[in-house]
PDB file of N, CA, C and O and ligand atoms in Angstrom:
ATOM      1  N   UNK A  21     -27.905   3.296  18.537  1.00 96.00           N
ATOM      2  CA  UNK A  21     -29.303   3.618  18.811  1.00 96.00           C
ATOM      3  C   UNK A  21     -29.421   4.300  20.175  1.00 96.00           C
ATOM      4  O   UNK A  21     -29.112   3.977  21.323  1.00 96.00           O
ATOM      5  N   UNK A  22     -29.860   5.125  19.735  1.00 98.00           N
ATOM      6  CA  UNK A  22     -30.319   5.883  20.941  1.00 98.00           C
ATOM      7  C   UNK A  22     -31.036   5.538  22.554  1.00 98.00           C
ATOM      8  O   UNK A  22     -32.242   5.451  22.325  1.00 98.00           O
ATOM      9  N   UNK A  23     -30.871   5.377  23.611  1.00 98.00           N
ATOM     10  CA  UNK A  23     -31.811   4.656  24.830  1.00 98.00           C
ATOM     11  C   UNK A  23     -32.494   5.082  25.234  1.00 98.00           C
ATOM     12  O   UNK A  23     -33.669   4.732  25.345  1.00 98.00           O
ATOM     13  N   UNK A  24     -31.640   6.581  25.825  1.00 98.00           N
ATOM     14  CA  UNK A  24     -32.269   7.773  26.564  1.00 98.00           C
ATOM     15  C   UNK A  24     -32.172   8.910  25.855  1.00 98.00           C
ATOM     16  O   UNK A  24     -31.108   9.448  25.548  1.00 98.00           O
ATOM     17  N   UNK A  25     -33.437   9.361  25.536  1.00 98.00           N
ATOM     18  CA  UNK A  25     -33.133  10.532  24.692  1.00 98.00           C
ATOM     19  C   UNK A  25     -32.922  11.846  25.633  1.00 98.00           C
ATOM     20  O   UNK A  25     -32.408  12.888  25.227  1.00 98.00           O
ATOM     21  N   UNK A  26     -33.377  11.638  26.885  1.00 98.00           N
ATOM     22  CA  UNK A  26     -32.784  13.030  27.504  1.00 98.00           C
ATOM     23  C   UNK A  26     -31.485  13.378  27.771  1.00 98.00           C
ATOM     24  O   UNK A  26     -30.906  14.464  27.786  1.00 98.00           O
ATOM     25  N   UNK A  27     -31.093  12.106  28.005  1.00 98.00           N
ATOM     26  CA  UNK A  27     -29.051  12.175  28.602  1.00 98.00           C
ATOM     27  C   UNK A  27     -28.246  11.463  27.672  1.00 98.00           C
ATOM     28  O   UNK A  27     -27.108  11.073  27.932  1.00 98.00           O
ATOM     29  N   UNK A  28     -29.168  11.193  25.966  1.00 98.00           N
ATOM     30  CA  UNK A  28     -28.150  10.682  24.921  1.00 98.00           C
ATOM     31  C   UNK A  28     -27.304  10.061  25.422  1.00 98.00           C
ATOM     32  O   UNK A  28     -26.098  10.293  25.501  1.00 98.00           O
ATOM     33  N   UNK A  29     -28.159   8.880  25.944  1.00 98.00           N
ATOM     34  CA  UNK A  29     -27.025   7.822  25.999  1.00 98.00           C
ATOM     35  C   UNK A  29     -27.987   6.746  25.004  1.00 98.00           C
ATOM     36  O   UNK A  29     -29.194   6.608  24.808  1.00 98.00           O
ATOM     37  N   UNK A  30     -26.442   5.925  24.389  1.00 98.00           N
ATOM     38  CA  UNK A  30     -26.574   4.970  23.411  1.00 98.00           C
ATOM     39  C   UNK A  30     -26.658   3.583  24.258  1.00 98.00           C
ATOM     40  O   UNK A  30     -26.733   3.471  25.482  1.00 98.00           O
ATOM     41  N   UNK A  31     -26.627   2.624  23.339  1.00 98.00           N
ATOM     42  CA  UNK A  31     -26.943   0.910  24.019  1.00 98.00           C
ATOM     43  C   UNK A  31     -25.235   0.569  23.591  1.00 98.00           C
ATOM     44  O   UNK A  31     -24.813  -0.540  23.917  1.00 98.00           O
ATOM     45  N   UNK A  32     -24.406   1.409  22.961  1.00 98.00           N
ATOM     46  CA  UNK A  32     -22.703   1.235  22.376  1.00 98.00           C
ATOM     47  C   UNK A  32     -22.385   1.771  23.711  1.00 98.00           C
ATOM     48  O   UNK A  32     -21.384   1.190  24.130  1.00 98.00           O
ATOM     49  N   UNK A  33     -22.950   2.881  24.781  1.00 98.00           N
ATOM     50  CA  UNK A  33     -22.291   3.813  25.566  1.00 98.00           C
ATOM     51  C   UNK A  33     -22.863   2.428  26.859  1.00 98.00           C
ATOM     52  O   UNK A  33     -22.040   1.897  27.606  1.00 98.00           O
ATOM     53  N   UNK A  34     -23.622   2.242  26.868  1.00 98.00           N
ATOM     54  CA  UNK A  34     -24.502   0.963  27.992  1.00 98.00           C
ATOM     55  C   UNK A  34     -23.279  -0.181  28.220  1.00 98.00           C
ATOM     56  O   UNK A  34     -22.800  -0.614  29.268  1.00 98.00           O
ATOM     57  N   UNK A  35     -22.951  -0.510  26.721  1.00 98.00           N
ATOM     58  CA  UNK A  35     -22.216  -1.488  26.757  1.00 98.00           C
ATOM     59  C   UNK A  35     -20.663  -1.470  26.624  1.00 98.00           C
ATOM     60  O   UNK A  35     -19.929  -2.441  26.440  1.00 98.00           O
ATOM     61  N   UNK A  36     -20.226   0.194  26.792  1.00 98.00           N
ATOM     62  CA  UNK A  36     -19.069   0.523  26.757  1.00 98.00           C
ATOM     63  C   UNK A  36     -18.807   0.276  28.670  1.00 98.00           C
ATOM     64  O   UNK A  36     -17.982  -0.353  29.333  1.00 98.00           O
ATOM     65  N   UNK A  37     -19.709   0.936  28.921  1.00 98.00           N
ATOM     66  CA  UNK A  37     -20.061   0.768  30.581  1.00 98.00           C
ATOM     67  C   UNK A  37     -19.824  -0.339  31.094  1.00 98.00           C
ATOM     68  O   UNK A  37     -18.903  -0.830  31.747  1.00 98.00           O
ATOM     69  N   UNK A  38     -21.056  -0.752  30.596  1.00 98.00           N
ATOM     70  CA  UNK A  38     -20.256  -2.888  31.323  1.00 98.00           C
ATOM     71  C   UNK A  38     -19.152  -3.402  30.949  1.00 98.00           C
ATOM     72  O   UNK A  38     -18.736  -4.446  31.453  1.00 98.00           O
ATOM     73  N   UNK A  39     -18.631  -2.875  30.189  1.00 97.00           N
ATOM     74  CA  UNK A  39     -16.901  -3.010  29.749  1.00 97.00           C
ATOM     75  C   UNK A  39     -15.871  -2.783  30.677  1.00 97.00           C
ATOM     76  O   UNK A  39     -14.977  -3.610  30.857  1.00 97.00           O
ATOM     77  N   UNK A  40     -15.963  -1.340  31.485  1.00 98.00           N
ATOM     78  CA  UNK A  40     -15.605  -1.088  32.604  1.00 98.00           C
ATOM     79  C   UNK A  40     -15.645  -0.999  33.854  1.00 98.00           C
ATOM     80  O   UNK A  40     -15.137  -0.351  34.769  1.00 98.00           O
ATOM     81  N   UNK A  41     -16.750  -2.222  33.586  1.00 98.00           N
ATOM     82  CA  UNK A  41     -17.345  -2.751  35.203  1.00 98.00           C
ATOM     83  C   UNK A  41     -18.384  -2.326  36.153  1.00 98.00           C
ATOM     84  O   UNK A  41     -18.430  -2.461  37.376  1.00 98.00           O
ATOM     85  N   UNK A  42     -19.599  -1.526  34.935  1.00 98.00           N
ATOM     86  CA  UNK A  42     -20.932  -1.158  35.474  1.00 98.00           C
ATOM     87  C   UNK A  42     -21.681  -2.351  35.752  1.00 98.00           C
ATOM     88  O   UNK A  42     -22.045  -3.014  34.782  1.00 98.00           O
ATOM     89  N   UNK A  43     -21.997  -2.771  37.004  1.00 97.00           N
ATOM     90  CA  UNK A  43     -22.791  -4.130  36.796  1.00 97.00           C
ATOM     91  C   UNK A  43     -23.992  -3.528  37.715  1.00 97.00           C
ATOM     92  O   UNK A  43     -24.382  -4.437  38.448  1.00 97.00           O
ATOM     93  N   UNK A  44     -24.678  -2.396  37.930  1.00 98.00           N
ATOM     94  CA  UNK A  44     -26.003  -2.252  38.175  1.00 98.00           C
ATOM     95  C   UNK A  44     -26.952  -0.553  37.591  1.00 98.00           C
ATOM     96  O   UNK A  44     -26.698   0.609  37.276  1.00 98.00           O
ATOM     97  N   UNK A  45     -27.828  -1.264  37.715  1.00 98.00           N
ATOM     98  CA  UNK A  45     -28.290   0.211  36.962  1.00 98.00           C
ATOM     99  C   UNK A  45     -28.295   1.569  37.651  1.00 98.00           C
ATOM    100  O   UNK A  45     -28.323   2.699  37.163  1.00 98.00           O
ATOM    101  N   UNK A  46     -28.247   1.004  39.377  1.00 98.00           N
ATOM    102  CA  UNK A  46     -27.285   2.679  39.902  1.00 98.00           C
ATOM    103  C   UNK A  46     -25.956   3.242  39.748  1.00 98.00           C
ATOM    104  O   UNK A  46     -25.561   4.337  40.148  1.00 98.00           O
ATOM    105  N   UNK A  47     -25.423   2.490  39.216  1.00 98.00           N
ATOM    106  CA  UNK A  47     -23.913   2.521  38.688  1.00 98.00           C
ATOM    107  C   UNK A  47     -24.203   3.244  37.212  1.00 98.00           C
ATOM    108  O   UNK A  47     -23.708   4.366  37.110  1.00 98.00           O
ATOM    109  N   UNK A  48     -24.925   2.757  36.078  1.00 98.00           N
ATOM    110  CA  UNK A  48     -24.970   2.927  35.485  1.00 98.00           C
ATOM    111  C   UNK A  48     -25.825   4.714  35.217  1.00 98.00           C
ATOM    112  O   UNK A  48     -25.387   5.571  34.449  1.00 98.00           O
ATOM    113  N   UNK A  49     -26.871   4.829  35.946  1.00 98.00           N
ATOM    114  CA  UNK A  49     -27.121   5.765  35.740  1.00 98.00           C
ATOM    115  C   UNK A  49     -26.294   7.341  36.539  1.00 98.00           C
ATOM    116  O   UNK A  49     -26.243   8.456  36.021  1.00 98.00           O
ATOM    117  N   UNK A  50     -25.882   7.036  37.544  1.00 98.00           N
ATOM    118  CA  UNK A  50     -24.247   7.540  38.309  1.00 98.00           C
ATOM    119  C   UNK A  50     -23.333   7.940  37.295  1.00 98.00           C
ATOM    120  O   UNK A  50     -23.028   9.132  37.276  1.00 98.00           O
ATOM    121  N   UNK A  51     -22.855   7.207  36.480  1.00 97.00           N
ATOM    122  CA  UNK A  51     -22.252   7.809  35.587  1.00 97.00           C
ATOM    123  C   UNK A  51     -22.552   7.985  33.909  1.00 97.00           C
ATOM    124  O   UNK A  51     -21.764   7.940  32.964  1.00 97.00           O
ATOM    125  N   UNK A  52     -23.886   8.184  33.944  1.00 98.00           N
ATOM    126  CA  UNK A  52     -24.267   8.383  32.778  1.00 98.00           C
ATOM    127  C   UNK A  52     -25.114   9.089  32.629  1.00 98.00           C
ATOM    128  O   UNK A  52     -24.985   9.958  31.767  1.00 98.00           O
ATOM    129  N   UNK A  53     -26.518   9.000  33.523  1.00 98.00           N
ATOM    130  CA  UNK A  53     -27.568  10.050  34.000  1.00 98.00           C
ATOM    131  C   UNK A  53     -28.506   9.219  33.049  1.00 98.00           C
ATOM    132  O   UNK A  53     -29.478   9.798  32.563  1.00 98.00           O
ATOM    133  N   UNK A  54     -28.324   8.178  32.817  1.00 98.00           N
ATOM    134  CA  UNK A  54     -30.010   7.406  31.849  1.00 98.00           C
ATOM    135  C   UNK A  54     -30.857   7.218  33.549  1.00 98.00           C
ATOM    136  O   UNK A  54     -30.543   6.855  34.683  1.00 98.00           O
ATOM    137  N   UNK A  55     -32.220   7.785  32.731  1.00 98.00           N
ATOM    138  CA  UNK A  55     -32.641   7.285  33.357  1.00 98.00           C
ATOM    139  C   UNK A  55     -33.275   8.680  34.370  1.00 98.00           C
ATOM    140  O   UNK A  55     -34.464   8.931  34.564  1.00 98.00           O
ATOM    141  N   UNK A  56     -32.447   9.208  34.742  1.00 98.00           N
ATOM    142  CA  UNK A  56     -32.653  10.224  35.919  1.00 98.00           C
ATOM    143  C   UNK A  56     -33.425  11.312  35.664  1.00 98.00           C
ATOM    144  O   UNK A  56     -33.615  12.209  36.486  1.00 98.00           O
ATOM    145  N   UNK A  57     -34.051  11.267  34.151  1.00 98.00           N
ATOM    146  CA  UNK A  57     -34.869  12.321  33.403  1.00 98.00           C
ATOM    147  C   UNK A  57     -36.344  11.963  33.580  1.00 98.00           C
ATOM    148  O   UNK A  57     -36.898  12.050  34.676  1.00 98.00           O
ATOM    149  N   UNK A  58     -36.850  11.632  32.671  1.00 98.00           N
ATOM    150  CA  UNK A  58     -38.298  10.859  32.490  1.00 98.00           C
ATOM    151  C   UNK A  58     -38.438  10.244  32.625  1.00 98.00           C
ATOM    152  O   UNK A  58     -39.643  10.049  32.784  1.00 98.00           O
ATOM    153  N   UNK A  59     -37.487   8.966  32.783  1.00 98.00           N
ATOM    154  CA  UNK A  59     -37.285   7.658  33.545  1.00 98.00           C
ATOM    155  C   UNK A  59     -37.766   6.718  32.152  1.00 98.00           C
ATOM    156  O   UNK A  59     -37.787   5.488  32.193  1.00 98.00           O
ATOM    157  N   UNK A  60     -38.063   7.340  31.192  1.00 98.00           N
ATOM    158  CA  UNK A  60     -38.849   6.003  30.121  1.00 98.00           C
ATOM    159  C   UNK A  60     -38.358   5.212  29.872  1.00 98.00           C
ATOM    160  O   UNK A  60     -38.936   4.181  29.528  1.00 98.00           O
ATOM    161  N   UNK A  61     -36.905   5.341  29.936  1.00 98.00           N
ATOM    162  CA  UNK A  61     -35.592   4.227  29.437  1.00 98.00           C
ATOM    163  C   UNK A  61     -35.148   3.708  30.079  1.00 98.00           C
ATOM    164  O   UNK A  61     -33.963   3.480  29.838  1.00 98.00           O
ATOM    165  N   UNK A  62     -35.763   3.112  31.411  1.00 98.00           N
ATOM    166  CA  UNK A  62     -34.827   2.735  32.135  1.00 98.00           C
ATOM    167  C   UNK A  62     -35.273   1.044  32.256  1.00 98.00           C
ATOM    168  O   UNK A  62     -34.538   0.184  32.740  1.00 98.00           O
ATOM    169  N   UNK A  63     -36.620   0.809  31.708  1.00 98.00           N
ATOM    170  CA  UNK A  63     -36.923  -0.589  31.422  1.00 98.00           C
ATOM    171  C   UNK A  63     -36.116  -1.248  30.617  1.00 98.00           C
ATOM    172  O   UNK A  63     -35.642  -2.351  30.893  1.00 98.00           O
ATOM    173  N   UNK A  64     -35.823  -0.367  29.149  1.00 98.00           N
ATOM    174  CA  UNK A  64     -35.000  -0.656  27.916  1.00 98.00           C
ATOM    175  C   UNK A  64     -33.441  -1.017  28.105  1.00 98.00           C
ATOM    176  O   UNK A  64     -32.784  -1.964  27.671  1.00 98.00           O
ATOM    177  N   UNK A  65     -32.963   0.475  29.200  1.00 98.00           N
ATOM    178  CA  UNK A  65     -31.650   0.547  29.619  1.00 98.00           C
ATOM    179  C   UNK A  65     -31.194  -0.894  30.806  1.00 98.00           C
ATOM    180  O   UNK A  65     -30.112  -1.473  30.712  1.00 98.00           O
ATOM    181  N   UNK A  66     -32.246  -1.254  31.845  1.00 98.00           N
ATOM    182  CA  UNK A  66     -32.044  -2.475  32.783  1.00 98.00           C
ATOM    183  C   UNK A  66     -31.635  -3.097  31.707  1.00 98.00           C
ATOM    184  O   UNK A  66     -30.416  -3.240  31.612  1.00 98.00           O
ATOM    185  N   UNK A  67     -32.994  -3.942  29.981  1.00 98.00           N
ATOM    186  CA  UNK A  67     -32.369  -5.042  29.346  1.00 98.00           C
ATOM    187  C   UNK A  67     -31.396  -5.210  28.705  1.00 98.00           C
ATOM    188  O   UNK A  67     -30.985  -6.312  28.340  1.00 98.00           O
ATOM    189  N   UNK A  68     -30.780  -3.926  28.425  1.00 98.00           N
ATOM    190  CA  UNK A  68     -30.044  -4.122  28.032  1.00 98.00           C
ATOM    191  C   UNK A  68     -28.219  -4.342  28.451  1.00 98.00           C
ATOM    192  O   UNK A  68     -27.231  -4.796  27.874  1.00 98.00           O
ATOM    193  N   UNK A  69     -28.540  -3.693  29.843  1.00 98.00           N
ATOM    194  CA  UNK A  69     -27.363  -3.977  30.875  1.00 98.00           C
ATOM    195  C   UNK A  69     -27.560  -5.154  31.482  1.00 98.00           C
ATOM    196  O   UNK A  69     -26.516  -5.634  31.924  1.00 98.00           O
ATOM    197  N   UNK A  70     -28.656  -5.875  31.684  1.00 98.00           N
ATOM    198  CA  UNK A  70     -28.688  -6.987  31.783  1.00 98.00           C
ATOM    199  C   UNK A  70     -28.291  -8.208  30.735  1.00 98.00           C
ATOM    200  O   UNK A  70     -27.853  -9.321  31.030  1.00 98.00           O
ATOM    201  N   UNK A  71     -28.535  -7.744  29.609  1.00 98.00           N
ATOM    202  CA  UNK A  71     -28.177  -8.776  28.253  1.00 98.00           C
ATOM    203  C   UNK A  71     -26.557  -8.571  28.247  1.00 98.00           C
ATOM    204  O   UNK A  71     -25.910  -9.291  27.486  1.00 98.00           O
ATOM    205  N   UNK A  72     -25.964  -7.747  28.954  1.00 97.00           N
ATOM    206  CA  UNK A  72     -24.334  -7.378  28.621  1.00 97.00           C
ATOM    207  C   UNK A  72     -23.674  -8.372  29.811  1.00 97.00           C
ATOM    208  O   UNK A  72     -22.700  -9.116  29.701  1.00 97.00           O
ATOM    209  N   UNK A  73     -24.519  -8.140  30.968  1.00 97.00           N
ATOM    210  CA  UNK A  73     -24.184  -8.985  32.470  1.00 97.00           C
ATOM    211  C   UNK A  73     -23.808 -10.381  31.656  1.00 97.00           C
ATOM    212  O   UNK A  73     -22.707 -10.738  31.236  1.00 97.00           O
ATOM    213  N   UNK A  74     -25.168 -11.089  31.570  1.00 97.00           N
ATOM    214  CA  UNK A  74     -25.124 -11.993  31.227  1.00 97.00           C
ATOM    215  C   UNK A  74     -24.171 -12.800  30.475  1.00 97.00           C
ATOM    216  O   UNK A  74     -23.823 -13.957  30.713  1.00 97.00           O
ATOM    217  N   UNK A  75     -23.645 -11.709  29.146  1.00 93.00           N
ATOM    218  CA  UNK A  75     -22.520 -12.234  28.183  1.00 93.00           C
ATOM    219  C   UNK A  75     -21.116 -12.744  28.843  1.00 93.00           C
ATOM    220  O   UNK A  75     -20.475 -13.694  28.393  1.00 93.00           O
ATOM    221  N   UNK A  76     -20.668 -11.828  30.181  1.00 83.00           N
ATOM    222  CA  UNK A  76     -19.793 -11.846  30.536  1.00 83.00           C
ATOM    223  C   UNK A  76     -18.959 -12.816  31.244  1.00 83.00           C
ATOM    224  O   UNK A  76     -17.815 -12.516  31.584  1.00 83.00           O
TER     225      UNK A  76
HETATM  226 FE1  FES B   5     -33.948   8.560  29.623  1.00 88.90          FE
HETATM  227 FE2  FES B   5     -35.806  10.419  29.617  1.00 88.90          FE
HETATM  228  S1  FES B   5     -35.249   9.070  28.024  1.00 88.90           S
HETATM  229  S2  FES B   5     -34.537   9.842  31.261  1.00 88.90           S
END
């Protein structure tokens, strides 16, 4: 599913991220660019990098 539709990033690509040790959403958007567009996804994109934190 899609997060950010401007920089096509997925919630598989979010959580491929925290896989390799993204643990904040400037990290995350640094190497991904969610977020840095329209910004709409970045409420969606925090819960869901937060729901990945958490698992770990
Ligand atoms: Fe992510 Fe626009 S949808 S910046």
């Amino acid at each position: 599913m899609y997060v950010c539709l401007c920089k096509a990033v997925t919630d598989k690509t979010i959580k491929q991220k925290v896989a390799e040790g993204v643990s904040s959403m400037r990290e995350l958007k640094m190497c991904t660019g969610v977020g840095s567009q329209c910004g709409k996804c970045t409420c969606q994109a925090q819960q869901i990098l937060h729901n990945e934190l958490v698992q770990l």
